[in-house]
Amino acid sequence: MNKQIGSIIPRPSRPNMVGDGFRVFNFIPGGIGQQRISPFLMLDFAAEHNFSPSERERGVDVHPHKGFETVTIAYKGSVAHHDSAGNSGVINPGDVQWMTAGAGILHKEFHEKEYSRKGGPFEMVQLWVNLPKKYKSEAPHYQALTAEGMGKVKLADNAGQVNVIAGIFNGVKGPAQTYTPVNLFDIKLNKGGEVSFSVPEDHNTALLVIDGTIDVNGQSAPRHSFVLFENQGEDITIRGWENSVVLLLSGTPIDEPIVSYGPFVMNTQEEIYQAIRDYQHGKFGVL
Ligand code: MN
C-alpha cells in the first residue's frame, strides 16, 4: 500500500541566519512539532546560495550540544568543524558528518578556508536526531561518512542513483550507525527517472526536495518543498520531472518526553537545568 501523504509544506518565505555562514530554511520542528516527527528534532535546509569570496571564514562559533546527534549533509561547498573532544575535519560535497553529542560537547562550524576564498554555491542540510534516554550520556563521538563510503544503488533504466547514508534501501545498507532505526537516503533522479522503495509503516517519514520538481505517490512536490507522510502504508514512488535531488528521512519514533532548550534536548526540565549548569561549569570541555 502506498504511504499516505499528510501534507506538502512549501519553503518558508524567509531564511534564518545561523551565525553568518548558514542561511537556512527551517522545516523541523517548523509547524510540524518534534513529537510528531520523532526521532528528528530539527531540520535546517541551507538552500543553494552563492557566497562571495571571503578571506575570513563565515560560520558559527563555539556552541554546545547535549542529548542528541547532529547530522550534516553537504551538497555544495565545504564545512570545517572542530570540537572540545579534539576532533576536527572537513565535510565536502557528498560527505555526511554524524556527530553524537551525547553527554555534551562544544562545537564550531565554519566554511572551509579554500571554499571561503573562492566563494560559490553552498548547499547543506543539518538534521538533529534525538537519542533515547539511555543513550543521552554517551561519550561524544563522530562518524565521518565519506561520499565513497555510502551504500550505492544504481537505478535501472538510467533513472538515477541512491546513496544510502543510514538504514536500508531495497536491501542495501548505509554506513551510519544509529541508536534507533533511522533511514536517510540521498536520492538523485535523472529527468523522467523513477524510484520505488518501502519504509516501515510505523516510521515517521518525510522528504525534502533539494532540487528539481518531483511527483511522489502521484502528488506534485515542487523544488524546496517538504513532504510529510502519514504512518499508513509503506510504499513510496518518486518520479523526477527534471534532474532532481531528494533527501528521504524516516525513523522509529522515540516514545519519551522531549524537553528542549536550544542546543540541549533531554527528557525533563530538571535535566535541562542540570545541562545548563554542567555547561556553565565547563563540563563540556574547552574549545
Ligand atoms: Mn553544532
Coordinates of C-alpha atoms and ligand atoms in Angstrom, one line a residue:
M1 CA 0.0 0.0 0.0
N2 CA 1.2 3.5 -0.8
K3 CA 2.4 5.5 2.1
Q4 CA -0.2 8.3 2.5
I5 CA 0.9 11.9 2.2
G6 CA -0.2 14.1 5.1
S7 CA 1.0 17.5 3.8
I8 CA 3.3 19.1 1.3
I9 CA 4.9 22.1 3.1
P10 CA 6.3 24.9 1.0
R11 CA 9.6 26.5 1.8
P12 CA 9.3 29.2 4.4
S13 CA 9.3 32.7 2.8
R14 CA 12.4 33.8 4.7
P15 CA 15.6 32.1 5.8
N16 CA 17.2 32.4 9.2
M17 CA 20.9 33.1 9.5
V18 CA 22.8 30.7 11.8
G19 CA 25.9 32.6 12.5
D20 CA 26.9 34.3 9.3
G21 CA 27.6 31.1 7.3
F22 CA 24.3 29.2 7.2
R23 CA 21.3 30.7 5.5
V24 CA 18.7 28.2 6.4
F25 CA 15.1 27.4 5.9
N26 CA 13.7 25.5 8.9
F27 CA 11.3 22.6 8.3
I28 CA 11.5 20.7 11.6
P29 CA 10.1 21.5 14.0
G30 CA 8.6 24.2 11.8
G31 CA 4.8 23.8 12.1
I32 CA 5.2 20.0 12.5
G33 CA 6.3 19.6 16.1
Q34 CA 9.1 17.5 17.5
Q35 CA 6.9 14.7 18.8
R36 CA 5.1 14.2 15.5
I37 CA 8.4 13.7 13.6
S38 CA 10.4 12.0 16.3
P39 CA 13.2 10.9 16.3
F40 CA 14.0 14.0 14.2
L41 CA 14.3 17.2 16.3
M42 CA 15.3 19.8 13.7
L43 CA 15.9 20.1 10.0
D44 CA 17.6 23.2 8.7
F45 CA 18.0 23.4 4.9
A46 CA 20.7 25.7 3.7
A47 CA 19.2 26.0 0.2
E48 CA 21.7 26.8 -2.6
H49 CA 23.2 30.2 -2.1
N50 CA 26.2 31.9 -3.6
F51 CA 28.6 33.2 -1.1
S52 CA 31.1 35.9 -2.2
P53 CA 34.8 35.2 -1.8
S54 CA 36.0 36.0 1.7
E55 CA 39.4 35.8 3.5
R56 CA 37.5 35.4 6.8
E57 CA 35.6 32.1 7.1
R58 CA 31.9 32.5 7.7
G59 CA 30.2 30.2 10.1
V60 CA 29.1 29.6 13.7
D61 CA 31.5 30.0 16.6
V62 CA 31.6 27.8 19.7
H63 CA 28.3 26.4 20.9
P64 CA 27.2 23.4 23.0
H65 CA 25.1 20.3 22.1
K66 CA 23.8 17.7 24.5
G67 CA 21.4 14.8 24.4
F68 CA 21.1 14.1 20.7
E69 CA 23.0 13.8 17.4
T70 CA 23.7 16.4 14.7
V71 CA 23.9 15.2 11.1
T72 CA 25.4 17.5 8.5
I73 CA 24.9 16.6 4.8
A74 CA 26.9 18.5 2.3
Y75 CA 25.7 19.0 -1.2
K76 CA 27.7 22.0 -2.4
G77 CA 30.5 23.9 -0.6
S78 CA 32.6 22.6 2.3
V79 CA 32.4 23.0 6.1
A80 CA 35.3 22.6 8.6
H81 CA 34.4 21.7 12.1
H82 CA 36.2 21.5 15.5
D83 CA 35.1 20.3 18.9
S84 CA 36.0 20.1 22.5
A85 CA 36.9 16.4 22.3
G86 CA 39.8 17.4 20.0
N87 CA 38.1 16.2 16.8
S88 CA 38.2 18.2 13.6
G89 CA 37.6 17.6 9.9
V90 CA 36.1 18.9 6.6
I91 CA 32.8 17.9 5.2
N92 CA 32.9 18.0 1.4
P93 CA 30.1 17.6 -1.1
G94 CA 28.6 14.1 -0.8
D95 CA 30.0 13.6 2.7
V96 CA 28.0 13.4 5.9
Q97 CA 29.2 14.1 9.4
W98 CA 27.2 12.2 12.0
M99 CA 28.1 13.7 15.5
T100 CA 26.8 12.1 18.6
A101 CA 26.8 14.9 21.1
G102 CA 25.6 12.6 23.9
A103 CA 26.8 13.8 27.3
G104 CA 27.8 17.2 26.0
I105 CA 30.2 18.8 23.6
L106 CA 31.4 22.2 22.4
H107 CA 31.4 22.6 18.6
K108 CA 32.2 25.2 15.9
E109 CA 31.4 25.1 12.3
F110 CA 32.8 27.4 9.6
H111 CA 33.1 27.4 5.8
E112 CA 36.3 25.6 4.9
K113 CA 39.2 28.0 4.1
E114 CA 39.7 27.3 0.4
Y115 CA 35.9 27.3 -0.3
S116 CA 35.7 30.7 1.6
R117 CA 38.5 32.2 -0.5
K118 CA 36.8 31.2 -3.8
G119 CA 33.2 31.6 -2.7
G120 CA 30.5 29.9 -4.8
P121 CA 27.4 27.8 -4.3
F122 CA 26.7 26.4 -0.9
E123 CA 24.0 23.9 -0.1
M124 CA 23.7 21.8 3.1
V125 CA 21.2 20.1 5.4
Q126 CA 21.6 19.9 9.1
L127 CA 19.4 17.3 10.8
W128 CA 19.2 16.7 14.5
V129 CA 18.3 13.1 15.6
N130 CA 17.2 12.5 19.2
L131 CA 18.7 9.9 21.5
P132 CA 16.6 7.8 23.8
K133 CA 17.2 8.4 27.5
K134 CA 19.5 5.5 28.0
Y135 CA 22.0 6.9 25.4
K136 CA 21.8 10.6 26.2
S137 CA 25.0 10.3 28.3
E138 CA 27.1 8.5 25.7
A139 CA 30.6 9.9 25.3
P140 CA 30.6 12.3 22.3
H141 CA 31.9 10.9 19.1
Y142 CA 31.8 11.3 15.3
Q143 CA 31.2 9.2 12.2
A144 CA 32.9 10.8 9.2
L145 CA 30.9 9.3 6.4
T146 CA 32.5 9.9 3.0
A147 CA 30.8 10.1 -0.4
E148 CA 32.7 7.0 -1.4
G149 CA 31.6 5.0 1.6
M150 CA 27.8 5.4 1.2
G151 CA 25.7 2.5 0.2
K152 CA 25.3 2.9 -3.5
V153 CA 22.3 1.9 -5.6
K154 CA 22.3 2.5 -9.4
L155 CA 18.7 2.6 -10.5
A156 CA 17.6 0.7 -13.6
D157 CA 16.9 2.4 -16.9
N158 CA 19.4 5.2 -16.1
A159 CA 16.8 6.6 -13.7
G160 CA 19.5 7.8 -11.3
Q161 CA 21.3 6.8 -8.1
V162 CA 20.6 6.4 -4.4
N163 CA 23.3 7.0 -1.8
V164 CA 22.2 5.2 1.4
I165 CA 23.5 7.2 4.3
A166 CA 21.7 5.3 7.1
G167 CA 19.3 2.4 7.2
I168 CA 18.4 0.0 4.4
F169 CA 17.2 0.9 0.9
N170 CA 15.9 -2.1 -1.1
G171 CA 18.3 -4.3 0.7
V172 CA 21.4 -2.0 0.6
K173 CA 22.7 -0.8 3.9
G174 CA 24.1 2.7 4.7
P175 CA 27.3 3.1 6.8
A176 CA 25.9 5.2 9.6
Q177 CA 25.5 3.5 13.0
T178 CA 22.3 4.8 14.6
Y179 CA 21.0 4.3 18.2
T180 CA 17.4 3.8 16.9
P181 CA 16.2 2.7 13.5
V182 CA 16.7 5.6 11.0
N183 CA 16.7 5.7 7.2
L184 CA 18.5 8.5 5.5
F185 CA 18.6 8.3 1.7
D186 CA 20.2 10.8 -0.7
I187 CA 18.2 10.2 -3.9
K188 CA 19.3 11.6 -7.3
L189 CA 16.9 11.2 -10.2
N190 CA 17.6 12.0 -13.9
K191 CA 14.9 13.7 -15.8
G192 CA 12.0 11.3 -16.1
G193 CA 13.6 8.8 -13.7
E194 CA 11.5 6.9 -11.2
V195 CA 12.4 5.0 -8.0
S196 CA 10.2 2.8 -5.7
F197 CA 11.0 1.6 -2.2
S198 CA 9.4 0.8 1.1
V199 CA 9.8 2.2 4.6
P200 CA 8.1 0.6 7.6
E201 CA 4.6 1.8 8.3
D202 CA 5.4 2.9 11.9
H203 CA 8.3 5.1 10.8
N204 CA 7.7 8.8 10.9
T205 CA 8.7 9.7 7.4
A206 CA 9.3 12.8 5.3
L207 CA 11.3 14.0 2.3
L208 CA 12.9 17.3 1.3
V209 CA 13.0 18.3 -2.4
I210 CA 16.5 19.7 -2.6
D211 CA 16.4 20.3 -6.3
G212 CA 14.0 19.7 -9.2
T213 CA 10.3 19.0 -9.2
I214 CA 9.0 15.6 -8.4
D215 CA 5.9 13.5 -8.2
V216 CA 5.6 11.5 -5.1
N217 CA 2.9 8.8 -4.9
G218 CA 1.0 10.7 -7.6
Q219 CA 1.2 14.2 -6.0
S220 CA 3.4 17.0 -7.2
A221 CA 6.1 18.4 -4.9
P222 CA 8.0 21.5 -6.1
R223 CA 11.6 22.4 -5.5
H224 CA 12.4 23.2 -1.8
S225 CA 9.1 21.7 -0.5
F226 CA 8.9 19.2 2.3
V227 CA 6.6 16.2 2.2
L228 CA 5.3 14.8 5.5
F229 CA 3.8 11.3 5.3
E230 CA 1.2 9.7 7.5
N231 CA 2.1 6.5 9.2
Q232 CA -0.1 4.5 6.9
G233 CA 1.3 2.3 4.1
E234 CA 4.9 1.5 3.2
D235 CA 5.5 2.2 -0.4
I236 CA 6.9 5.3 -1.9
T237 CA 7.4 6.1 -5.6
I238 CA 9.2 9.2 -6.7
R239 CA 9.5 10.5 -10.3
G240 CA 11.7 13.4 -11.3
W241 CA 10.3 15.8 -13.8
E242 CA 13.8 17.2 -14.2
N243 CA 17.1 16.3 -12.7
S244 CA 16.1 16.1 -9.1
V245 CA 17.7 15.6 -5.7
V246 CA 15.6 14.3 -2.7
L247 CA 16.5 13.6 0.9
L248 CA 14.3 10.9 2.4
L249 CA 14.3 10.6 6.2
S250 CA 12.4 8.1 8.3
G251 CA 12.7 6.6 11.8
T252 CA 11.0 4.8 14.6
P253 CA 9.5 7.3 16.9
I254 CA 11.2 7.5 20.4
D255 CA 8.3 7.2 22.8
E256 CA 9.7 9.5 25.5
P257 CA 9.0 13.1 26.6
I258 CA 11.1 15.7 24.8
V259 CA 12.2 18.8 26.7
S260 CA 14.4 21.0 24.6
Y261 CA 16.2 24.3 25.4
G262 CA 18.1 25.4 22.3
P263 CA 21.0 23.0 21.9
F264 CA 20.1 20.8 24.9
V265 CA 17.5 18.1 24.4
M266 CA 16.6 16.0 27.4
N267 CA 13.5 14.2 28.9
T268 CA 12.8 16.5 31.9
Q269 CA 13.1 20.2 32.8
E270 CA 15.4 19.2 35.7
E271 CA 17.7 17.5 33.2
I272 CA 17.8 20.8 31.2
Y273 CA 18.7 22.8 34.3
Q274 CA 21.4 20.3 35.0
A275 CA 22.7 20.5 31.4
I276 CA 22.9 24.3 31.7
R277 CA 24.8 24.1 35.0
D278 CA 27.2 21.5 33.5
Y279 CA 27.8 23.7 30.5
Q280 CA 28.3 26.8 32.7
H281 CA 30.7 24.9 34.9
G282 CA 32.9 23.9 31.9
K283 CA 31.9 20.2 31.9
F284 CA 31.6 20.1 28.1
G285 CA 35.4 20.8 27.9
V286 CA 37.2 23.6 26.2
L287 CA 37.3 24.8 22.6
Ligands
MN1 MN 26.9 22.4 16.0

